[in-house]
PDB file of N, CA and C in Angstrom:
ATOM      1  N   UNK A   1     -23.644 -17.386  32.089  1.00  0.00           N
ATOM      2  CA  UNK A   1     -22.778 -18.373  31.482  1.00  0.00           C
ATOM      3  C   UNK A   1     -22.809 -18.139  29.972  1.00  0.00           C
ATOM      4  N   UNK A   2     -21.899 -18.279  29.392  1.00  0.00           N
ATOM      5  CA  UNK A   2     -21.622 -17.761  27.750  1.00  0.00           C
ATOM      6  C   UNK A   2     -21.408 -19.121  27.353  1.00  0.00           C
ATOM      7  N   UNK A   3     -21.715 -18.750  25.665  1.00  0.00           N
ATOM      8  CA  UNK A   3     -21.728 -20.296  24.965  1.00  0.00           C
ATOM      9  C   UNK A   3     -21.130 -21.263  24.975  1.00  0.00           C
ATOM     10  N   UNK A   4     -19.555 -20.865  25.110  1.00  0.00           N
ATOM     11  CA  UNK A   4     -18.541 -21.890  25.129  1.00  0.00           C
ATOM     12  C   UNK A   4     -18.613 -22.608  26.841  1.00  0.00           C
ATOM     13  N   UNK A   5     -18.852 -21.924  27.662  1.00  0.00           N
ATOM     14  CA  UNK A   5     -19.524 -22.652  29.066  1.00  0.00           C
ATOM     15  C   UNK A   5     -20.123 -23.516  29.051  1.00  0.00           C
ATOM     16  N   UNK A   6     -21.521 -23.044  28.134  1.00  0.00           N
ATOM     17  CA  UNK A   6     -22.606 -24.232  28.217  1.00  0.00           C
ATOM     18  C   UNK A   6     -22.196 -25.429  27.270  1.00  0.00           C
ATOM     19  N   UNK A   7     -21.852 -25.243  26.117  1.00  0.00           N
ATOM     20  CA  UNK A   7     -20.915 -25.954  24.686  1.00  0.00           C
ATOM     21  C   UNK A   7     -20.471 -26.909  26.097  1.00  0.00           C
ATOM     22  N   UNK A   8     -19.236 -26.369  27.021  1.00  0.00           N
ATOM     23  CA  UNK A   8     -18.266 -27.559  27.219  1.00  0.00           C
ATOM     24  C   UNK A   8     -18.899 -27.905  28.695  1.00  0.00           C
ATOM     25  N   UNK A   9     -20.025 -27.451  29.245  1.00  0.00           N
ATOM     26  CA  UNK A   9     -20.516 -28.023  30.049  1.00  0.00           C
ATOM     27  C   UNK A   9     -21.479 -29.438  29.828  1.00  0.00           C
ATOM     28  N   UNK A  10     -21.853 -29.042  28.591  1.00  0.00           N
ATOM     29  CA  UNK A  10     -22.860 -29.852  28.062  1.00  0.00           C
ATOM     30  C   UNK A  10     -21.914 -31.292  27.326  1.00  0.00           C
ATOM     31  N   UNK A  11     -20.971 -30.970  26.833  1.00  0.00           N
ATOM     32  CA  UNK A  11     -19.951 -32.055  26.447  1.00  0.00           C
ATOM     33  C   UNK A  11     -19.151 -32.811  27.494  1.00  0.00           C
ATOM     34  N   UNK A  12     -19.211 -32.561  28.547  1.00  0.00           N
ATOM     35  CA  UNK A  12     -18.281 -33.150  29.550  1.00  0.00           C
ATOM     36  C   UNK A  12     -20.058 -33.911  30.615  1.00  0.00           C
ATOM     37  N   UNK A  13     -21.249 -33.442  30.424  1.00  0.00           N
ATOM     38  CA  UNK A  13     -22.079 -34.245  31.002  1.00  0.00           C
ATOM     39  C   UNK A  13     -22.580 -35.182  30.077  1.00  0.00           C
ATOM     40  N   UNK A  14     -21.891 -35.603  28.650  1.00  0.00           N
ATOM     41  CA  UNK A  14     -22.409 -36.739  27.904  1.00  0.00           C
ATOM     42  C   UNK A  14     -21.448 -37.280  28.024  1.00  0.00           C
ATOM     43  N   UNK A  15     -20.431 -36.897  28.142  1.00  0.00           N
ATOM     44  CA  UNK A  15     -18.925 -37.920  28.468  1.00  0.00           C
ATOM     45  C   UNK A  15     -19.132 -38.001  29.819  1.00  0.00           C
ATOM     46  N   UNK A  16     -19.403 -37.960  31.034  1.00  0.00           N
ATOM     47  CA  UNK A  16     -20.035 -38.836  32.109  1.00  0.00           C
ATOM     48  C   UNK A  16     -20.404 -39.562  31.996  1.00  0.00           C
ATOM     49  N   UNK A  17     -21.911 -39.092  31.107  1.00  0.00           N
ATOM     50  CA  UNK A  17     -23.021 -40.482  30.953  1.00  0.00           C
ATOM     51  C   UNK A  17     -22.788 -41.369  29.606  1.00  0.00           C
ATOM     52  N   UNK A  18     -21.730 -40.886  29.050  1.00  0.00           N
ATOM     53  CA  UNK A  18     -21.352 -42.369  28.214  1.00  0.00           C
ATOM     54  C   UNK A  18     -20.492 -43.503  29.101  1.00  0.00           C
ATOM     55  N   UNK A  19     -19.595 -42.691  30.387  1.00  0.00           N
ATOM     56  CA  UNK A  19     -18.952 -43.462  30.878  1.00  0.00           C
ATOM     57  C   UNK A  19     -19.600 -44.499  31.937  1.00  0.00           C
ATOM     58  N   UNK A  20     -21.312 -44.131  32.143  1.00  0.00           N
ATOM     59  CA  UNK A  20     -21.763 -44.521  33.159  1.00  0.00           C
ATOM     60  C   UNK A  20     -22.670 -45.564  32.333  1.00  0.00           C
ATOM     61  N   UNK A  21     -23.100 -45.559  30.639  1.00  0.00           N
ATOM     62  CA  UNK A  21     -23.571 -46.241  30.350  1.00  0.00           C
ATOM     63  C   UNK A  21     -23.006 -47.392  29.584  1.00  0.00           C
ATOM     64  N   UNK A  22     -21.569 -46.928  29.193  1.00  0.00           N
ATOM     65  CA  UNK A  22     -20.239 -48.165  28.561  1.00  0.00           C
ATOM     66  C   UNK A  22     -19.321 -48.197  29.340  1.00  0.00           C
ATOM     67  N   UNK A  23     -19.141 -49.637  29.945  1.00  0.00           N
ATOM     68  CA  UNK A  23     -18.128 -49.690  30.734  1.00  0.00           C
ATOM     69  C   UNK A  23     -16.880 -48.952  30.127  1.00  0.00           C
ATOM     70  N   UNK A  24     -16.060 -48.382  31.181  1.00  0.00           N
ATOM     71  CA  UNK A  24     -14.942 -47.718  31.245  1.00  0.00           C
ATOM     72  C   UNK A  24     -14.017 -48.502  30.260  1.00  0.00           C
ATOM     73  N   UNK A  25     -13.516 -49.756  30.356  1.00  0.00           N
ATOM     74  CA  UNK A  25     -12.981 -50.608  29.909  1.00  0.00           C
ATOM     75  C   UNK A  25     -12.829 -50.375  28.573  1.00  0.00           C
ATOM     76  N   UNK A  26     -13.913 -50.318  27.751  1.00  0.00           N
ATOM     77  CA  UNK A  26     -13.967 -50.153  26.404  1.00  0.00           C
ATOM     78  C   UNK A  26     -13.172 -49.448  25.854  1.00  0.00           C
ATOM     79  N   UNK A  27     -11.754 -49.220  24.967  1.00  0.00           N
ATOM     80  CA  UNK A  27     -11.261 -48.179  24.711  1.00  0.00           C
ATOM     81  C   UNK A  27     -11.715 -47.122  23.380  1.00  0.00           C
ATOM     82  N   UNK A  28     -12.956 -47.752  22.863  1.00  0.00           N
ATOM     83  CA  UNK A  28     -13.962 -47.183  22.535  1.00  0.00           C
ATOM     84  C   UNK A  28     -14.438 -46.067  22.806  1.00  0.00           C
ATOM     85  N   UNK A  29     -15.185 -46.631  24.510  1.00  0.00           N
ATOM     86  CA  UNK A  29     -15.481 -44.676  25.206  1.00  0.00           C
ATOM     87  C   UNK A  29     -14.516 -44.432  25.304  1.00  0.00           C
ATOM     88  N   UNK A  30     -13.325 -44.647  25.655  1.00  0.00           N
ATOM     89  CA  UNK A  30     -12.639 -43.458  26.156  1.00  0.00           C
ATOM     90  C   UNK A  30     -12.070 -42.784  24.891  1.00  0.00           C
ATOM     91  N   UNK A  31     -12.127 -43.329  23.645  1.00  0.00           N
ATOM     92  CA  UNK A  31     -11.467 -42.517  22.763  1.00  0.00           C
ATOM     93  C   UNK A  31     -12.780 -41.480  22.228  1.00  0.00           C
ATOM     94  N   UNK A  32     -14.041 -42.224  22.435  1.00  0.00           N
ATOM     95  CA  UNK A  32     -14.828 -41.262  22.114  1.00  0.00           C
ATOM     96  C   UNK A  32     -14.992 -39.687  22.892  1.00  0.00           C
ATOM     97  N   UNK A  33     -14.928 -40.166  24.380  1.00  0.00           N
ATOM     98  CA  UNK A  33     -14.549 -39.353  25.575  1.00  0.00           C
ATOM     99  C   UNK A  33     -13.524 -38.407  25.066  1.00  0.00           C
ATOM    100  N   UNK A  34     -12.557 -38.792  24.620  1.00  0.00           N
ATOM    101  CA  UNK A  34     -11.305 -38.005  24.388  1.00  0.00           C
ATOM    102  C   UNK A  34     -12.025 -37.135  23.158  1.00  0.00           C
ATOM    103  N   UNK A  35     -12.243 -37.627  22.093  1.00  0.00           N
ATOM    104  CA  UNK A  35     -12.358 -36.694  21.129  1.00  0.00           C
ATOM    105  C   UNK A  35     -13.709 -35.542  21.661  1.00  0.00           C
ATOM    106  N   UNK A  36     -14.244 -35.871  21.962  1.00  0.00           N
ATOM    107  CA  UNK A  36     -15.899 -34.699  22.892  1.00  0.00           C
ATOM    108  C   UNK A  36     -15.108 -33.664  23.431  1.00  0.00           C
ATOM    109  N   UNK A  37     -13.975 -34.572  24.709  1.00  0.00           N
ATOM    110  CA  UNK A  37     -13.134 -32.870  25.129  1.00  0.00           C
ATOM    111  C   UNK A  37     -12.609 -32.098  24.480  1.00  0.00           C
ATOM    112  N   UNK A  38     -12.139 -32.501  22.852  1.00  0.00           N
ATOM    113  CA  UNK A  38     -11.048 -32.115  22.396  1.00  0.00           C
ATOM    114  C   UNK A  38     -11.888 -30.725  21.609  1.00  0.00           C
ATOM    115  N   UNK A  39     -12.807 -31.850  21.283  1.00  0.00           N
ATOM    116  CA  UNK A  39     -14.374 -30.680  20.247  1.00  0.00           C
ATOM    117  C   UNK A  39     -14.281 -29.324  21.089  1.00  0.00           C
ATOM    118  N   UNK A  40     -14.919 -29.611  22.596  1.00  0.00           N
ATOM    119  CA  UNK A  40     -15.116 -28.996  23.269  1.00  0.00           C
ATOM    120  C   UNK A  40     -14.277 -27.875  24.053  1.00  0.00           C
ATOM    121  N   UNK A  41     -12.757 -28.870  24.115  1.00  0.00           N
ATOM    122  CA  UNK A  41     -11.847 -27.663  24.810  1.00  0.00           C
ATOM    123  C   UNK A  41     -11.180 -26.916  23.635  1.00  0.00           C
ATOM    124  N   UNK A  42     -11.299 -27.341  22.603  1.00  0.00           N
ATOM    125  CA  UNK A  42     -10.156 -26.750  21.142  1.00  0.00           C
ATOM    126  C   UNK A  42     -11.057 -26.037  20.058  1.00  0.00           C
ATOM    127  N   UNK A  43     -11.591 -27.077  19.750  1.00  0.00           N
ATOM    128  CA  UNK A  43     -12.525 -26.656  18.412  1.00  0.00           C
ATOM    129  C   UNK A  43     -13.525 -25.652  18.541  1.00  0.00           C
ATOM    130  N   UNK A  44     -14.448 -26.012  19.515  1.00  0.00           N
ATOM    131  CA  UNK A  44     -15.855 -25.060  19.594  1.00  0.00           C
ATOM    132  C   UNK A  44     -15.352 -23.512  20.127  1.00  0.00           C
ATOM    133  N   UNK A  45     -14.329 -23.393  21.074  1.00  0.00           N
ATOM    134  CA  UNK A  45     -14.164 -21.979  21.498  1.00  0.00           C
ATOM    135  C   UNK A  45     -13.284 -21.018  19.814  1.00  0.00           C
ATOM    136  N   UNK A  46     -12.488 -22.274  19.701  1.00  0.00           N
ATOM    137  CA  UNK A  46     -11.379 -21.339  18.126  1.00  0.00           C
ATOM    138  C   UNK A  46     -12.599 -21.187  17.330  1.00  0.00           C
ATOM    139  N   UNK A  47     -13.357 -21.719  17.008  1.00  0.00           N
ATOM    140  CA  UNK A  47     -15.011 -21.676  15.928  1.00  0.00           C
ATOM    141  C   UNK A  47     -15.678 -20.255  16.319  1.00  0.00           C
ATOM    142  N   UNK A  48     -15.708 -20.350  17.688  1.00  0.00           N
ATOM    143  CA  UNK A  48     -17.322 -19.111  18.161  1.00  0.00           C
ATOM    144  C   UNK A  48     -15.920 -18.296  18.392  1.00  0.00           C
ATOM    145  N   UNK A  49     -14.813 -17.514  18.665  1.00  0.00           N
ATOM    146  CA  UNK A  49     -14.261 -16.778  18.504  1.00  0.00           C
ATOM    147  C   UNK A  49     -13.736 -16.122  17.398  1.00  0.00           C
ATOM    148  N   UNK A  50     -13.719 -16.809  16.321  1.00  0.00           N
ATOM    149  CA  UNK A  50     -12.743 -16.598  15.404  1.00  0.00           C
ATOM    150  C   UNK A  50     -13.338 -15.338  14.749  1.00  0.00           C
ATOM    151  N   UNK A  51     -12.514 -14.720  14.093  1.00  0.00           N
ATOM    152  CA  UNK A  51     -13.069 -13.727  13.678  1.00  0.00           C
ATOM    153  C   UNK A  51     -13.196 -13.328  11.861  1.00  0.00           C
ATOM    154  N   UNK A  52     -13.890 -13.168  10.923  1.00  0.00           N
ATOM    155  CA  UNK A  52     -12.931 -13.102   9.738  1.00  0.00           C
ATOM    156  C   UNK A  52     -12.819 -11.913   9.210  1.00  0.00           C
ATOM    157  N   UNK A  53     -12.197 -11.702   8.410  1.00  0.00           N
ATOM    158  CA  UNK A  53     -11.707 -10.697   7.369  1.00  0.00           C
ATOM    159  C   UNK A  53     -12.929  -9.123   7.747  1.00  0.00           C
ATOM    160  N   UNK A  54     -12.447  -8.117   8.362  1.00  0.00           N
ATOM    161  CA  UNK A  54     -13.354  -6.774   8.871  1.00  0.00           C
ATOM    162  C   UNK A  54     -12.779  -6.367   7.683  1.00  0.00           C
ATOM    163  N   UNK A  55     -14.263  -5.904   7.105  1.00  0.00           N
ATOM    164  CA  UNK A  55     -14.224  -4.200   6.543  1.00  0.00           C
ATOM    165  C   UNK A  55     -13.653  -3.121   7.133  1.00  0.00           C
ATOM    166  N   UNK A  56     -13.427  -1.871   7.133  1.00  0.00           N
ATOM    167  CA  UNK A  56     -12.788  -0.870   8.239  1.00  0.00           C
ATOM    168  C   UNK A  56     -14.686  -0.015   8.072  1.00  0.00           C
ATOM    169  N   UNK A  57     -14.947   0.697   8.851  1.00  0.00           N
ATOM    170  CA  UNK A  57     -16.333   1.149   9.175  1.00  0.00           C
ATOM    171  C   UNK A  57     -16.285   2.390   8.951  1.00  0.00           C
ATOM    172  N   UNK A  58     -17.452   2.650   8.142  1.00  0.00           N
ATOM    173  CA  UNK A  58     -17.880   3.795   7.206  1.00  0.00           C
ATOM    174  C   UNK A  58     -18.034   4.958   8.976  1.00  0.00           C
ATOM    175  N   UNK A  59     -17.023   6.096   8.309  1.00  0.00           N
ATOM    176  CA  UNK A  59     -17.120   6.992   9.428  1.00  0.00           C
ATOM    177  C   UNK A  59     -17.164   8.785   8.714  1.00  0.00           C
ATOM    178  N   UNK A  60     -18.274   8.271   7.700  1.00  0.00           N
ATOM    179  CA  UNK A  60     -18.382   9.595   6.833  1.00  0.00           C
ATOM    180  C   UNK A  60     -18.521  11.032   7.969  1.00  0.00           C
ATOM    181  N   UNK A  61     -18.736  11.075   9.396  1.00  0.00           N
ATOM    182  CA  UNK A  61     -19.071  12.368  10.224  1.00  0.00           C
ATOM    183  C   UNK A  61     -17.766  12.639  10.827  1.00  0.00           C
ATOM    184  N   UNK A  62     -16.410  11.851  10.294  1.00  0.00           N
ATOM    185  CA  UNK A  62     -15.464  12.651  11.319  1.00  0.00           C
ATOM    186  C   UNK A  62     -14.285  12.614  10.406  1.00  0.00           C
ATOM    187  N   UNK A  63     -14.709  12.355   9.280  1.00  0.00           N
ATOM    188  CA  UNK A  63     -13.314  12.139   8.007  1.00  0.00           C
ATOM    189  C   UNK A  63     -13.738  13.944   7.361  1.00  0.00           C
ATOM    190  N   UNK A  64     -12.175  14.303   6.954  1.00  0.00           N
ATOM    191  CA  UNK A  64     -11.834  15.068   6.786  1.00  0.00           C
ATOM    192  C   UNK A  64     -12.065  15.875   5.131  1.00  0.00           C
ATOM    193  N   UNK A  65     -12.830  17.211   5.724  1.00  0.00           N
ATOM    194  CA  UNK A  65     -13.231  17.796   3.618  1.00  0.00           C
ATOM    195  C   UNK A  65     -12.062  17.870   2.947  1.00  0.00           C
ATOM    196  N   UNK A  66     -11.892  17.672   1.873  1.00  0.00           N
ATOM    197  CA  UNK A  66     -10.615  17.784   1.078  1.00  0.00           C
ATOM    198  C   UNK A  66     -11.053  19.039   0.211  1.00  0.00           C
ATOM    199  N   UNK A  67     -10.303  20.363   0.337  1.00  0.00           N
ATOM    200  CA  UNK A  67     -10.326  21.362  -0.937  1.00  0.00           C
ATOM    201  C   UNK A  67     -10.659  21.158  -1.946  1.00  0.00           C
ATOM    202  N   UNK A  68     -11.025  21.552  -3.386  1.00  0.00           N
ATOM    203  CA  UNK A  68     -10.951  21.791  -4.187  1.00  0.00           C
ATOM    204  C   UNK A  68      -9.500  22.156  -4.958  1.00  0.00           C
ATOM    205  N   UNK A  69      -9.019  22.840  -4.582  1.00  0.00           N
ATOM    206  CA  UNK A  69      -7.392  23.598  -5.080  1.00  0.00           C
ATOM    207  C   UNK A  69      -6.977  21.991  -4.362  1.00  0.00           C
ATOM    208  N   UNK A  70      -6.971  20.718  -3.930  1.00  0.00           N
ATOM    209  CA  UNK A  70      -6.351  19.961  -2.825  1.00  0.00           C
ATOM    210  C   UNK A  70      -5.111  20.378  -2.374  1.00  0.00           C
ATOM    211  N   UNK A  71      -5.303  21.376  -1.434  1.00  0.00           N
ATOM    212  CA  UNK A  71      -4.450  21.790  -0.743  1.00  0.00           C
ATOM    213  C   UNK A  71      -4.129  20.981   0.225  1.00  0.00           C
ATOM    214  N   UNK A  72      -4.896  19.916   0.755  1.00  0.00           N
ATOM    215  CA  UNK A  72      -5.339  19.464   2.430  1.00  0.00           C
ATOM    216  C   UNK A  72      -6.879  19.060   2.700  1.00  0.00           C
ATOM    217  N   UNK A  73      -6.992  18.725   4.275  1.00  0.00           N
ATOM    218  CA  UNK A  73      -7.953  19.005   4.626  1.00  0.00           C
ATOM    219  C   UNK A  73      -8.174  20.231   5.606  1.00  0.00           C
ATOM    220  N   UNK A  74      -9.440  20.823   5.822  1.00  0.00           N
ATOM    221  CA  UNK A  74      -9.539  22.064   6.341  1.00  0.00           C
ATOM    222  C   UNK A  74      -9.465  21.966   7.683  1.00  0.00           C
ATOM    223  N   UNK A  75      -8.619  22.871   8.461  1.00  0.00           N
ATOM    224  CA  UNK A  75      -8.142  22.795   9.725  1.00  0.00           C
ATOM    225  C   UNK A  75      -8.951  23.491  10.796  1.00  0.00           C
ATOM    226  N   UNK A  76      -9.933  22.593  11.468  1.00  0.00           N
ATOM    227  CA  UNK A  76     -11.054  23.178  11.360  1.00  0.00           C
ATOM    228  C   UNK A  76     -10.620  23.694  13.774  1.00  0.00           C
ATOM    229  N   UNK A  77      -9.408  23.421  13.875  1.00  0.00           N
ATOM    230  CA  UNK A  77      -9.125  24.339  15.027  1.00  0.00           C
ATOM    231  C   UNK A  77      -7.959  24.959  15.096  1.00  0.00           C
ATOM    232  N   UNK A  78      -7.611  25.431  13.923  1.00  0.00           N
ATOM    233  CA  UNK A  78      -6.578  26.711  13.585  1.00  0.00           C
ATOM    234  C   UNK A  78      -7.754  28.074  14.280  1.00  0.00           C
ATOM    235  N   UNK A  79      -6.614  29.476  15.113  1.00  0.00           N
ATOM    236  CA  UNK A  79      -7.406  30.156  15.415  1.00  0.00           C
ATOM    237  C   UNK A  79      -7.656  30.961  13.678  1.00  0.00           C
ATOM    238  N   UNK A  80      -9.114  31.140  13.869  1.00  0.00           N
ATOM    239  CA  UNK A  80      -9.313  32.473  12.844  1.00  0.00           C
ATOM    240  C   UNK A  80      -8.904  33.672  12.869  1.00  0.00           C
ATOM    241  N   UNK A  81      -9.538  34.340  11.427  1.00  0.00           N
ATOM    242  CA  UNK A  81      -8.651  35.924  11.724  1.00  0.00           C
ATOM    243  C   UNK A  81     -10.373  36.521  12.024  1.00  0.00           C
ATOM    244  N   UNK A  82     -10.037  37.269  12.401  1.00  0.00           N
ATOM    245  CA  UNK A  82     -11.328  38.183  12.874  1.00  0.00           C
ATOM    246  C   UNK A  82     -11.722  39.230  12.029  1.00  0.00           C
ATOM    247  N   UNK A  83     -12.408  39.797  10.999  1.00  0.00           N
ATOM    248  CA  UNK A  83     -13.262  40.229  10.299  1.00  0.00           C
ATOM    249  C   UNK A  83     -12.534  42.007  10.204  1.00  0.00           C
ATOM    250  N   UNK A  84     -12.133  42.312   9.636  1.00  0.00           N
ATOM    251  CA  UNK A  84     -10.988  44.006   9.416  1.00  0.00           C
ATOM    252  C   UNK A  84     -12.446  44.410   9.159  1.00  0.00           C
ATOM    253  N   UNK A  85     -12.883  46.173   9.913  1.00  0.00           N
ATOM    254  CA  UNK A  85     -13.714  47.037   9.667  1.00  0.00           C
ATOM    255  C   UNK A  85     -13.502  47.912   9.143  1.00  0.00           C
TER     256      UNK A  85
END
């Protein structure tokens, strides 16, 4: 079970037992009731998902040598020439 499981499992068994310990009647619990699901079905999953602002990831072993003359980068599966005797 992952967080937001337990998060809204755990919020929907205190909104039981508020309903079992304040009468229903009250529109009290139920607005309190209401706002717990809302935490629980809206807020807490957009919170533990969200993501912010990525760096892009340092990948210095597969980025490309740049010349000197900057011609390019070196084309490193062009066939070669083979060595004149």
């Amino acid at each position: 079970m992952n967080l937001v499981e337990q998060l809204t499992s755990s919020v929907l068994c205190a909104s039981r037992l508020l309903a079992v310990l304040i009468p229903a009647r009250m529109a009290s619990c139920l607005a309190l009731r209401m706002a717990l699901l809302l935490v629980s079905g809206v807020l807490a999953p957009a919170v533990l998902t969200a993501e912010g602002p990525q760096e892009p990831v340092p990948t210095l072993w597969n980025e490309n040598a740049e010349l000197p003359s900057g011609e390019g980068p070196v084309e490193s599966t062009s066939p070669g020439r083979e060595p004149a005797d």
